[in-house]
Coordinates of N, CA and C in Angstrom, one line a residue:
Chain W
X1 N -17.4 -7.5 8.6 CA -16.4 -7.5 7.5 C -16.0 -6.0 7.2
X2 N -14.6 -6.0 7.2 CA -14.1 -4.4 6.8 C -14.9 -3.8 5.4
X3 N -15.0 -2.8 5.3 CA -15.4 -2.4 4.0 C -15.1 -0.8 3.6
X4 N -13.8 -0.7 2.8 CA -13.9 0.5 2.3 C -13.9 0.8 0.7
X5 N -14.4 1.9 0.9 CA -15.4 2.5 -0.5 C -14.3 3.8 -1.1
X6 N -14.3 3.8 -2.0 CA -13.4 4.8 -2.4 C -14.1 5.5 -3.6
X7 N -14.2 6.7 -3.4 CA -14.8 7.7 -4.4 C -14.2 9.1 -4.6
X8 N -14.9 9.9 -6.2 CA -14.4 11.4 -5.9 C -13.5 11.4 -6.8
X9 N -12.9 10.1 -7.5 CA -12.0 10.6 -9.1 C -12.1 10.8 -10.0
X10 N -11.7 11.7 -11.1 CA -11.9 11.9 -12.3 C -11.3 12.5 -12.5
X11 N -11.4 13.6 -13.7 CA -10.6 14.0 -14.9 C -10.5 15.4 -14.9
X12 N -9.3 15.9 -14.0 CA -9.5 17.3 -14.0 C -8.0 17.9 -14.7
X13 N -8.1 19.4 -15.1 CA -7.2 19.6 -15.6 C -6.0 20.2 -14.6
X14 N -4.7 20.3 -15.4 CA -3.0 20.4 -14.5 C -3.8 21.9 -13.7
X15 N -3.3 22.0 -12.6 CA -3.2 23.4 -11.5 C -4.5 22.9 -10.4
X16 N -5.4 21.9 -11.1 CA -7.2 22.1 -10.6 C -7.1 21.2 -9.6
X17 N -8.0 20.8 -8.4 CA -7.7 20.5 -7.4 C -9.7 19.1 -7.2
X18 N -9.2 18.3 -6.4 CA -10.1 17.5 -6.5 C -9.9 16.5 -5.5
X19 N -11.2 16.5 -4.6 CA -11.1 16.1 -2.9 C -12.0 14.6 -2.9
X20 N -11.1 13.3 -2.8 CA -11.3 11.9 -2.5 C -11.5 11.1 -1.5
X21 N -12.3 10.4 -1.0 CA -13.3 10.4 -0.1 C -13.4 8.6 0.3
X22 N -13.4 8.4 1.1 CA -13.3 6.5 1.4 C -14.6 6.6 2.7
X23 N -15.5 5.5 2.6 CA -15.9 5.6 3.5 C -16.2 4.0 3.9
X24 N -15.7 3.7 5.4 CA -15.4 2.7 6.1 C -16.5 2.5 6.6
X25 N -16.9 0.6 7.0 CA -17.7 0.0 7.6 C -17.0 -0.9 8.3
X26 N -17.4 -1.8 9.1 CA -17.3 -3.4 10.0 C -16.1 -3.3 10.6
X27 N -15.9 -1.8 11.3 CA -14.2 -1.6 12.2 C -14.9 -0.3 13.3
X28 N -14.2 -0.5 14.3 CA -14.0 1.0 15.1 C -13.4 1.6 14.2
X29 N -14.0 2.8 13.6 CA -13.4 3.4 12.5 C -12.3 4.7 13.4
X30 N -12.3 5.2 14.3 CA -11.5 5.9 15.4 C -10.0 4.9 16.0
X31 N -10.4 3.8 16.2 CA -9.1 3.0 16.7 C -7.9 3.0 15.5
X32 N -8.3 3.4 14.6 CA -7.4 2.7 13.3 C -6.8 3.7 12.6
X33 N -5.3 4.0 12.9 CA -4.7 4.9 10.6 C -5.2 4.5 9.9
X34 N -5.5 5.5 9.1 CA -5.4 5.3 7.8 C -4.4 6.1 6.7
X35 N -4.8 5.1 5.6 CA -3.3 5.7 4.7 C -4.1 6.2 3.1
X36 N -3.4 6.7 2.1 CA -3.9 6.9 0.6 C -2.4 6.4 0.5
X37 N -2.6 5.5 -0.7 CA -1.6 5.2 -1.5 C -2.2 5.1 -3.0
X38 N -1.1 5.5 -3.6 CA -1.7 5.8 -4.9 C -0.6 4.5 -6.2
X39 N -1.2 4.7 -7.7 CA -0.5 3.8 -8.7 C -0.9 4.2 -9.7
X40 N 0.2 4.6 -10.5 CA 0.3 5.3 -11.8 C -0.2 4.1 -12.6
X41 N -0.6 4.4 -13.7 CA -1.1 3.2 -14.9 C 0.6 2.7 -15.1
X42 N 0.0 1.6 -14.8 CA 1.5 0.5 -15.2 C 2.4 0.5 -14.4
X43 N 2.6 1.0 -13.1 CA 3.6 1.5 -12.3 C 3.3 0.9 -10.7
X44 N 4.2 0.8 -10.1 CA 4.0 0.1 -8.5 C 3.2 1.0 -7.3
X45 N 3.7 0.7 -6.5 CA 2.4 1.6 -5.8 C 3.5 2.4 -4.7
X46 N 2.7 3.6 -4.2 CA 3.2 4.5 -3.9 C 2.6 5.1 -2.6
X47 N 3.0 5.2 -1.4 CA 2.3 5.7 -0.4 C 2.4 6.9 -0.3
X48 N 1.4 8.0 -0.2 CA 1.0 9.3 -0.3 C 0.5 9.9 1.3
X49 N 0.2 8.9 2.0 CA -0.3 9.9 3.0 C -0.9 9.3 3.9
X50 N -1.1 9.7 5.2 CA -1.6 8.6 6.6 C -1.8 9.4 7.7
X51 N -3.2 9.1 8.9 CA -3.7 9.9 9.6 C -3.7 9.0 10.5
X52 N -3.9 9.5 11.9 CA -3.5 8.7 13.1 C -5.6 8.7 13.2
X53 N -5.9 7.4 14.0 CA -6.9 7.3 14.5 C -8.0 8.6 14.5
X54 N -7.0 10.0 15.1 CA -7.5 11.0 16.5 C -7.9 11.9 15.6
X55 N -6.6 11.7 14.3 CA -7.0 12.9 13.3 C -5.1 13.6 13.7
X56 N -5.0 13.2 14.7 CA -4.2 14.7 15.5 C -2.7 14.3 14.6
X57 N -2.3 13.2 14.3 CA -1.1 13.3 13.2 C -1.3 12.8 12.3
X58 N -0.5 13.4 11.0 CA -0.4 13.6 10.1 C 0.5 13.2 8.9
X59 N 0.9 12.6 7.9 CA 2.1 12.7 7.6 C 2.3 12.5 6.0
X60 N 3.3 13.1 5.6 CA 2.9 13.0 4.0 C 4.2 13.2 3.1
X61 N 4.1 11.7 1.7 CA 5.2 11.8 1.1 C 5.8 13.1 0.5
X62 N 7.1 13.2 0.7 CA 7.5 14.6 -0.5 C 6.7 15.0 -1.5
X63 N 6.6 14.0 -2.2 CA 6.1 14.7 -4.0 C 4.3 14.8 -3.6
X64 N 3.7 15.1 -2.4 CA 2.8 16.0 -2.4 C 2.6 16.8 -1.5
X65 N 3.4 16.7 -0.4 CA 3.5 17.9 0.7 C 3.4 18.9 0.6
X66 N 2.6 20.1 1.0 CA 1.8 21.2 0.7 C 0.9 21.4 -0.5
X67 N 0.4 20.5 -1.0 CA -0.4 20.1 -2.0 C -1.8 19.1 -1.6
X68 N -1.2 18.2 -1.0 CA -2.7 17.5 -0.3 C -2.5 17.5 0.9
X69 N -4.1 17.7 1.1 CA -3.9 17.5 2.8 C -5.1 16.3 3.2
X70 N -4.9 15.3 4.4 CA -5.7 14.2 4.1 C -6.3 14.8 5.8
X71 N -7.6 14.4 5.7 CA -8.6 14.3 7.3 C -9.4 13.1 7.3
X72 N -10.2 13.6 8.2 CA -10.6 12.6 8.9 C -11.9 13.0 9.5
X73 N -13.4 13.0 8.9 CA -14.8 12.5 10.2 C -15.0 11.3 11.1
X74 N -14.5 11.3 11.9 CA -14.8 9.8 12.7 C -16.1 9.8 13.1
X75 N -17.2 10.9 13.3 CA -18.5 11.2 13.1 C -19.2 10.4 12.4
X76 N -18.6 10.2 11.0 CA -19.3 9.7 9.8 C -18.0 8.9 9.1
X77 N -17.5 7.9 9.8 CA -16.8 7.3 9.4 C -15.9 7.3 8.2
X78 N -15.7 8.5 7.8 CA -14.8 8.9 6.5 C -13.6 9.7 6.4
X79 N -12.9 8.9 5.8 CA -11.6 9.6 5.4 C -11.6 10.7 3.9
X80 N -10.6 11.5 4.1 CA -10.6 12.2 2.6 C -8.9 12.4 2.1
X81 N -9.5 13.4 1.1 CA -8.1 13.4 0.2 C -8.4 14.6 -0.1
X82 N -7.9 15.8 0.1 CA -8.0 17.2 -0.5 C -6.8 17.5 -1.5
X83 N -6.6 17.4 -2.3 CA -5.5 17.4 -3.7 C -5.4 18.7 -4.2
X84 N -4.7 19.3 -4.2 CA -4.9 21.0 -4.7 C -3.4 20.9 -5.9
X85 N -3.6 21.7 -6.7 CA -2.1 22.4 -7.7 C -1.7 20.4 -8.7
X86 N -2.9 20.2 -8.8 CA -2.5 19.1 -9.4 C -1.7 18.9 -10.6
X87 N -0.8 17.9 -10.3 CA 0.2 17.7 -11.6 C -0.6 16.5 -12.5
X88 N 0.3 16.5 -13.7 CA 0.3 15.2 -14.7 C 0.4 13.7 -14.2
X89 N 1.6 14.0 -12.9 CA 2.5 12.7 -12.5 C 1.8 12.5 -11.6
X90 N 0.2 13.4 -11.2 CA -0.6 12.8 -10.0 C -1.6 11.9 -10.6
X91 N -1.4 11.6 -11.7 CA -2.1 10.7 -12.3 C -2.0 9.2 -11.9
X92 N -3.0 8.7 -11.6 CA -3.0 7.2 -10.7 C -4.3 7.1 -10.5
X93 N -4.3 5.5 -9.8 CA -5.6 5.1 -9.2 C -4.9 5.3 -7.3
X94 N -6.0 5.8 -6.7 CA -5.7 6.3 -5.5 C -7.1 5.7 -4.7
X95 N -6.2 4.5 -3.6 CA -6.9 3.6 -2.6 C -6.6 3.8 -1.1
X96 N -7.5 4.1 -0.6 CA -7.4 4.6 1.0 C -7.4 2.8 1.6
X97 N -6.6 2.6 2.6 CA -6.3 1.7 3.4 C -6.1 1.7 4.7
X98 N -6.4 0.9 5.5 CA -6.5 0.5 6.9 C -5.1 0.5 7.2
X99 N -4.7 0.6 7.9 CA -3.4 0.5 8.8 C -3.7 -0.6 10.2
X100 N -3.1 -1.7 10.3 CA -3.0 -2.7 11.3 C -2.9 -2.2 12.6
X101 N -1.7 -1.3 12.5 CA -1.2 -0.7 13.5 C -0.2 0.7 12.8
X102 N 0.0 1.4 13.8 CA 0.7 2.7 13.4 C 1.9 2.1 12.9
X103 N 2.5 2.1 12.0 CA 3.9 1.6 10.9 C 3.7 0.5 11.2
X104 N 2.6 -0.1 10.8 CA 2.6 -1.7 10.3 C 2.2 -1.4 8.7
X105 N 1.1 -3.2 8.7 CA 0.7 -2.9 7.2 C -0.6 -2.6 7.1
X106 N -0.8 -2.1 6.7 CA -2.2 -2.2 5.6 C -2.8 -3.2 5.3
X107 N -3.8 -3.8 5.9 CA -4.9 -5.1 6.3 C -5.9 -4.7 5.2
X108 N -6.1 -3.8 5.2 CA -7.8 -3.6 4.2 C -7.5 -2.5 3.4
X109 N -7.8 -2.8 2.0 CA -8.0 -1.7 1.2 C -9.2 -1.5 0.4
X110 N -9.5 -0.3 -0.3 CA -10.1 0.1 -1.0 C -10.3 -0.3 -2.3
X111 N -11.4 -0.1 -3.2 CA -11.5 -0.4 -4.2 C -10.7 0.4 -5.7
X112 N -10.4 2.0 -4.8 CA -9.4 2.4 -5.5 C -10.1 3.3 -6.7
X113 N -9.8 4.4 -6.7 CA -11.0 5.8 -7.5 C -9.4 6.5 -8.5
X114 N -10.1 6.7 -9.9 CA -8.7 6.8 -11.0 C -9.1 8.3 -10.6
X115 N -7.9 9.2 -10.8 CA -7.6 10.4 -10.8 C -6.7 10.7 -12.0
X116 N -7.5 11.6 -13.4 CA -6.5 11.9 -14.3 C -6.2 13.2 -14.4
X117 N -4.8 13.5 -14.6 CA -4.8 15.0 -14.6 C -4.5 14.8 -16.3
X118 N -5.2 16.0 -16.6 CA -4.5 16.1 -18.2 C -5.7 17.4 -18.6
X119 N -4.8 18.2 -19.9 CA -5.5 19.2 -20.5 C -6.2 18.6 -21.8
Chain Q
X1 N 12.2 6.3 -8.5 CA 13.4 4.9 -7.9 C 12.7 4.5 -6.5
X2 N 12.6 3.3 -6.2 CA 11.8 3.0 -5.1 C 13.0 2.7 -3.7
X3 N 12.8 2.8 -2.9 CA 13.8 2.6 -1.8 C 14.1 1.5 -1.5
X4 N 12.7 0.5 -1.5 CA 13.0 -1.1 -1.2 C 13.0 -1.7 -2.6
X5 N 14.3 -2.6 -2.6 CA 14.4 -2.9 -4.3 C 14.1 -4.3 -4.0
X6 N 13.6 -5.1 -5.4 CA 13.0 -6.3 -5.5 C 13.0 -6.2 -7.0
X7 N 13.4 -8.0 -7.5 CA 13.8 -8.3 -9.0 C 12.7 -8.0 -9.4
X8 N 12.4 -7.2 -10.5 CA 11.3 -7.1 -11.8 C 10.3 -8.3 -11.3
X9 N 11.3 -9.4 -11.7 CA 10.6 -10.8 -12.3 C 11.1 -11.8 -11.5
X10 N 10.1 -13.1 -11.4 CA 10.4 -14.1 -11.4 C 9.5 -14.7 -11.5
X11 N 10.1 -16.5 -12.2 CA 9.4 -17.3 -12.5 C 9.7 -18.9 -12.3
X12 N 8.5 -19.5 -12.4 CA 8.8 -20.9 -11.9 C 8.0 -21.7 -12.3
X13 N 8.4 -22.9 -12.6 CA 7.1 -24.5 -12.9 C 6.6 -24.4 -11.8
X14 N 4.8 -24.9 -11.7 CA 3.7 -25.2 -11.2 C 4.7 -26.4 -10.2
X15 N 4.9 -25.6 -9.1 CA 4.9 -27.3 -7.3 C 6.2 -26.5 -7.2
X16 N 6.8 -25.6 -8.0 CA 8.2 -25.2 -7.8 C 8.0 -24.0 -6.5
X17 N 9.3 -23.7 -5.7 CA 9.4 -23.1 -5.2 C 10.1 -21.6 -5.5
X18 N 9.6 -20.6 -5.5 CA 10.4 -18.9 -5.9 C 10.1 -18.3 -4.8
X19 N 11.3 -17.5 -4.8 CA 11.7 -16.3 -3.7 C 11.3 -15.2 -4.3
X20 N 11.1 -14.0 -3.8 CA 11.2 -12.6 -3.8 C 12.2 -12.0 -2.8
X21 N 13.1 -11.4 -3.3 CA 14.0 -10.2 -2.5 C 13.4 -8.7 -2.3
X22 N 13.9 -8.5 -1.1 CA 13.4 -7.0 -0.7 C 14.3 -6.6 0.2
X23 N 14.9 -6.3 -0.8 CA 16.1 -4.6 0.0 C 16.0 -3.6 -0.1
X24 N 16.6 -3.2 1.4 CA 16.2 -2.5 2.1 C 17.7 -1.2 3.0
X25 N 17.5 -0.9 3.9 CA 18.5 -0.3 4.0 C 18.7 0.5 5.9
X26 N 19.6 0.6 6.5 CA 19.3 0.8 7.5 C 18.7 1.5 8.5
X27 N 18.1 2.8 7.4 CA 16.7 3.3 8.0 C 15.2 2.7 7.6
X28 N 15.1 1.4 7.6 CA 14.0 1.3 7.0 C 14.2 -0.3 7.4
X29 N 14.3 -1.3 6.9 CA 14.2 -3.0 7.5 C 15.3 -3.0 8.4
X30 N 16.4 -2.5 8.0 CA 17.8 -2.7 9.3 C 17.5 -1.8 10.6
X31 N 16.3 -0.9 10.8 CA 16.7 -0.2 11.8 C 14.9 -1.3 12.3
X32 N 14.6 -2.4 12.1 CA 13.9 -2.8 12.8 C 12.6 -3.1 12.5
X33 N 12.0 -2.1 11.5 CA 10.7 -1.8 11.4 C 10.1 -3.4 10.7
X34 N 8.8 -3.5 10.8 CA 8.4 -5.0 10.2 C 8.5 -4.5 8.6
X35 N 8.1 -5.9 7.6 CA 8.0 -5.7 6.6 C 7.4 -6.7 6.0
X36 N 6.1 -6.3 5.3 CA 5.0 -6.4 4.9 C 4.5 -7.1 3.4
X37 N 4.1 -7.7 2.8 CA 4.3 -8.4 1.5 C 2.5 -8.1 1.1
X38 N 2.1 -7.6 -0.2 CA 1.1 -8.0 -0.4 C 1.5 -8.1 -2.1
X39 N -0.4 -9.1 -2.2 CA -0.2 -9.6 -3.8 C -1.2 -8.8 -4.2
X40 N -1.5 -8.3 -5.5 CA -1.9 -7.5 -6.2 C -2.4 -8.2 -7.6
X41 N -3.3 -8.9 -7.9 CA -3.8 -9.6 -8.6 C -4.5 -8.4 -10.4
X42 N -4.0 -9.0 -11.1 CA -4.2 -7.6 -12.0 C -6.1 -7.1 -12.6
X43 N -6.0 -5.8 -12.5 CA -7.3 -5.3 -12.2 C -7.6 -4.9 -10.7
X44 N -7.3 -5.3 -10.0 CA -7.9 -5.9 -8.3 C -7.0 -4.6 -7.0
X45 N -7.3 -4.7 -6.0 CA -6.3 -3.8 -4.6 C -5.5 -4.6 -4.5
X46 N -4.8 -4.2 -3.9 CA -3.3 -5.0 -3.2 C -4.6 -6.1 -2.1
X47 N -3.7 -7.1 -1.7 CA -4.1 -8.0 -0.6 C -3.0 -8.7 0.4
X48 N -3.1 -8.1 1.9 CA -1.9 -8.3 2.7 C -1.7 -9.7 2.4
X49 N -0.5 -10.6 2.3 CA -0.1 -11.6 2.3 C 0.6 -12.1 3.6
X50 N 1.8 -11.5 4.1 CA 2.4 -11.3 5.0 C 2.6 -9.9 5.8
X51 N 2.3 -10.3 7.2 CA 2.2 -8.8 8.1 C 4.1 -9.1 9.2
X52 N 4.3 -7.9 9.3 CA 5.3 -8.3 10.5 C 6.2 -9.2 10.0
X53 N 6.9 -9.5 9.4 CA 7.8 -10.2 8.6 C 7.9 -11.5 8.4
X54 N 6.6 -12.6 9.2 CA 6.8 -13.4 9.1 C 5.2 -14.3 9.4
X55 N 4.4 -13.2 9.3 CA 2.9 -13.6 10.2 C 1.7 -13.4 8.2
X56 N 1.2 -14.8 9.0 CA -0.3 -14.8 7.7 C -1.3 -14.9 8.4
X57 N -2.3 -13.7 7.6 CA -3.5 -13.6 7.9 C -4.2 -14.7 7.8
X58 N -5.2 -14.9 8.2 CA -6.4 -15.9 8.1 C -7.1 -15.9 7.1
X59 N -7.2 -17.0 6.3 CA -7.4 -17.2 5.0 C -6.2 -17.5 3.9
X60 N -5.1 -16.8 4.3 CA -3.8 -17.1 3.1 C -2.8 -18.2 3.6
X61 N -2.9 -19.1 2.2 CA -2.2 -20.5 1.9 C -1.2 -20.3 2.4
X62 N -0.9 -21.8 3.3 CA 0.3 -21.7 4.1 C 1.7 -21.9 3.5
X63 N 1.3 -21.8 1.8 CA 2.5 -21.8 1.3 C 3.2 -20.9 0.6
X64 N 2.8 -19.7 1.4 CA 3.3 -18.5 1.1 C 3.9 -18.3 2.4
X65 N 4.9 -17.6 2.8 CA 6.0 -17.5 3.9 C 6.8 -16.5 3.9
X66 N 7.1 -15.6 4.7 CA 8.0 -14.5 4.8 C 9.3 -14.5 5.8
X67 N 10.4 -13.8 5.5 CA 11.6 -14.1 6.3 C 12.3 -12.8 6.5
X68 N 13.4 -12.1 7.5 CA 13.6 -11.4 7.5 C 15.2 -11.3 7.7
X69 N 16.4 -10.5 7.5 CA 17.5 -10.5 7.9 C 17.9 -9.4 7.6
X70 N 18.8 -8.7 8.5 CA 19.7 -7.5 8.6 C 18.9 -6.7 7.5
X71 N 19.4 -6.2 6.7 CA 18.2 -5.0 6.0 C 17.6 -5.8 4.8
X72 N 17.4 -7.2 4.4 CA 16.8 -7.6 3.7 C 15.9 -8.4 3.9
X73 N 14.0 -8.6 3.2 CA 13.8 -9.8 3.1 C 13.4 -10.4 2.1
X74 N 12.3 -11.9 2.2 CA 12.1 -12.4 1.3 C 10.7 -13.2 1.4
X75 N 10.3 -13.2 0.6 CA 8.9 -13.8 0.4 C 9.4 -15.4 -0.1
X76 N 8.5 -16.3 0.6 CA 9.0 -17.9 -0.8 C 7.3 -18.3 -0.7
X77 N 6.9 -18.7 -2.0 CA 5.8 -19.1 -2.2 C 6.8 -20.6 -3.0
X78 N 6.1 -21.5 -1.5 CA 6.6 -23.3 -2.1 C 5.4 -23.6 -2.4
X79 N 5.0 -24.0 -3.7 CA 4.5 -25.1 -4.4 C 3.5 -24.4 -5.4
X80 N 4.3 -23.5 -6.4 CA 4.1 -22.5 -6.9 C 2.6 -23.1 -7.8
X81 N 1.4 -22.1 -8.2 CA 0.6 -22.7 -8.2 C 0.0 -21.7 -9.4
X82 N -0.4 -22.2 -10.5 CA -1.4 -20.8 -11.7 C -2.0 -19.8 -11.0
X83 N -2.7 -19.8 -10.1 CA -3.5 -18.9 -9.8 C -2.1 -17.7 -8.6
X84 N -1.1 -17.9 -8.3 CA -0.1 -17.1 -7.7 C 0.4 -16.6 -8.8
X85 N 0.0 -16.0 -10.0 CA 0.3 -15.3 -11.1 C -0.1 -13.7 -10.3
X86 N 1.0 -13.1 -10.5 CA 0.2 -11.4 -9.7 C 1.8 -11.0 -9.6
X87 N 1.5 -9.5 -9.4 CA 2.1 -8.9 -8.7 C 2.9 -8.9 -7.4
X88 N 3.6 -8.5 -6.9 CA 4.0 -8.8 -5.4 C 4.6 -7.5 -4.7
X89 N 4.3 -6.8 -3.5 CA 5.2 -5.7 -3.6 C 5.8 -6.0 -1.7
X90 N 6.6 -5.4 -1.8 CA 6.8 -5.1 -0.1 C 6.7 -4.0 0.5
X91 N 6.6 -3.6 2.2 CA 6.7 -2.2 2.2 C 6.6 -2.3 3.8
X92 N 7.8 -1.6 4.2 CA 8.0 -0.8 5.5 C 7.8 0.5 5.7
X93 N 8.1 1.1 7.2 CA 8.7 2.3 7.4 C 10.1 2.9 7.1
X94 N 10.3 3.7 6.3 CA 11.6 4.8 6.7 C 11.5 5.6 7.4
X95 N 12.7 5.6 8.6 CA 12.9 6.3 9.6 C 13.4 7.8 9.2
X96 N 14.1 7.7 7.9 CA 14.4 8.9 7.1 C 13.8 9.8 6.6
X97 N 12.9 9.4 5.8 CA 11.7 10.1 5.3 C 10.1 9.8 6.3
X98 N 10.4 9.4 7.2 CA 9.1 9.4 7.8 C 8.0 9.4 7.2
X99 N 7.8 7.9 6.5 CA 6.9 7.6 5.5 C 6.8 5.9 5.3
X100 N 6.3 5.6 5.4 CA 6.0 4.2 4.4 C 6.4 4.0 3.2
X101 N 7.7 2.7 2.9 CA 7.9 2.5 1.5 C 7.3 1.4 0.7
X102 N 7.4 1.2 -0.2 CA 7.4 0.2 -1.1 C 7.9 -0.5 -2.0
X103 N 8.2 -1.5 -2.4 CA 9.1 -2.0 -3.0 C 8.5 -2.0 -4.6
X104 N 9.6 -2.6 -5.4 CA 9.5 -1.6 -6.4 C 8.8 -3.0 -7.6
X105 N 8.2 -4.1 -6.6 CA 6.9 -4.8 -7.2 C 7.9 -5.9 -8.2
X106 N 7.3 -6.9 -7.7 CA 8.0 -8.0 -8.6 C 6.9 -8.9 -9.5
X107 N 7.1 -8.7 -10.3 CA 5.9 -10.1 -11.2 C 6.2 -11.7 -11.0
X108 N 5.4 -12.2 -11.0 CA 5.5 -13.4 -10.7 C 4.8 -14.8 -12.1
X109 N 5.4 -15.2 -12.8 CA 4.8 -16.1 -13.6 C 5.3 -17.4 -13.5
X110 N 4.1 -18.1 -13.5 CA 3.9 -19.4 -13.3 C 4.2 -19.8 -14.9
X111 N 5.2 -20.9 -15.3 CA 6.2 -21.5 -16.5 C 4.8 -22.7 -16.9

């Protein structure tokens, strides 16, 4: 059975930076993208960011590009989320997801770790 | 503003049949790419419903169905049922932004 774990949110203040962490079971965790997509309180959901299998691409919505950067241990079966210069509006619950295939859907997700920015 | 648009709302009596719209645009469902449906149950993760515009996973009621045309699609759940109370969202690739979208989530209530 797929299983990802989503950890590493909380409550930091606007500028401060804070690194989110998924860790995958019951898949070749190397064969598969993965993605973060995030959801503001009350609000639809939003894809933020997606890594090829290898690690080697990359790719990432506007409203965080040069701000987070997402990797990859295939070592230790874990994906991350490095978040730097955080805003207000990065406020959401943020869930790492399986990718079916490269631009398909998203088969398995996460349980999903809240990230609040505020002073 | 989301790129793939879909009504707020819709609703229906328990055995009724409702659609969901998902437009879209010709970098993104018109230039090909699949398009994806999950339900979102409140509290809970998204859960794929439909993969590839028209494929269900194993485990989900065959009365949920997906369709696809020129840059738009649509989800129909026939024989609408209490427990299909949730959220709904869709989501492709854009070829423009080189990114995965999403649709901008439709509620679903059972009358």
């Amino acid at each position: 059975e797929v299983q990802l774990v989503d950890s590493g949110g909380g409550l930091v203040q606007p500028g401060g930076s804070l690194r989110l962490s998924c860790a995958a079971s019951g898949f070749t965790f190397i064969n598969y993208a993965l993605s973060w997509v995030r959801q503001a309180p009350g609000k639809g959901l939003e894809w933020v960011s997606s890594i090829s299998g290898n690690g080697g691409n990359t790719f990432y919505a506007d409203s965080v590009k040069g701000r987070f950067t997402i990797s990859r241990d295939n070592s230790k079966n874990t994906l991350h989320l490095q978040m730097n210069g955080l805003r207000a509006e990065d406020t959401a619950v943020y869930y790492c997801a399986k990718l079916m295939t490269w631009l398909g859907s998203h088969d398995s997700w996460g349980q999903g770790t809240l990230v609040a920015v505020s002073s | 503003q989301s790129v793939l648009t879909q009504p707020p709302s819709v609703s229906g009596a328990p055995g009724q049949r409702v659609t969901i719209s998902c437009t879209g645009s010709s970098s993104n469902i018109g230039a090909g790419y699949g398009v994806h449906w999950y339900q979102q149950l409140p509290g809970t993760a998204p859960k794929v419903l439909i993969y590839g515009n028209n494929n269900r996973p194993s485990g989900v009621p065959d009365r949920f169905s997906g369709s696809k045309s020129g840059t738009s699609a649509s989800l129909a759940i026939i024989g609408l049922q209490a427990e299909d109370e949730a959220d709904y969202y869709c989501q492709s690739y854009d070829s423009s932004l080189s990114g995965y979208v999403f649709g901008s989530g439709t509620k679903v209530t059972a009358l």
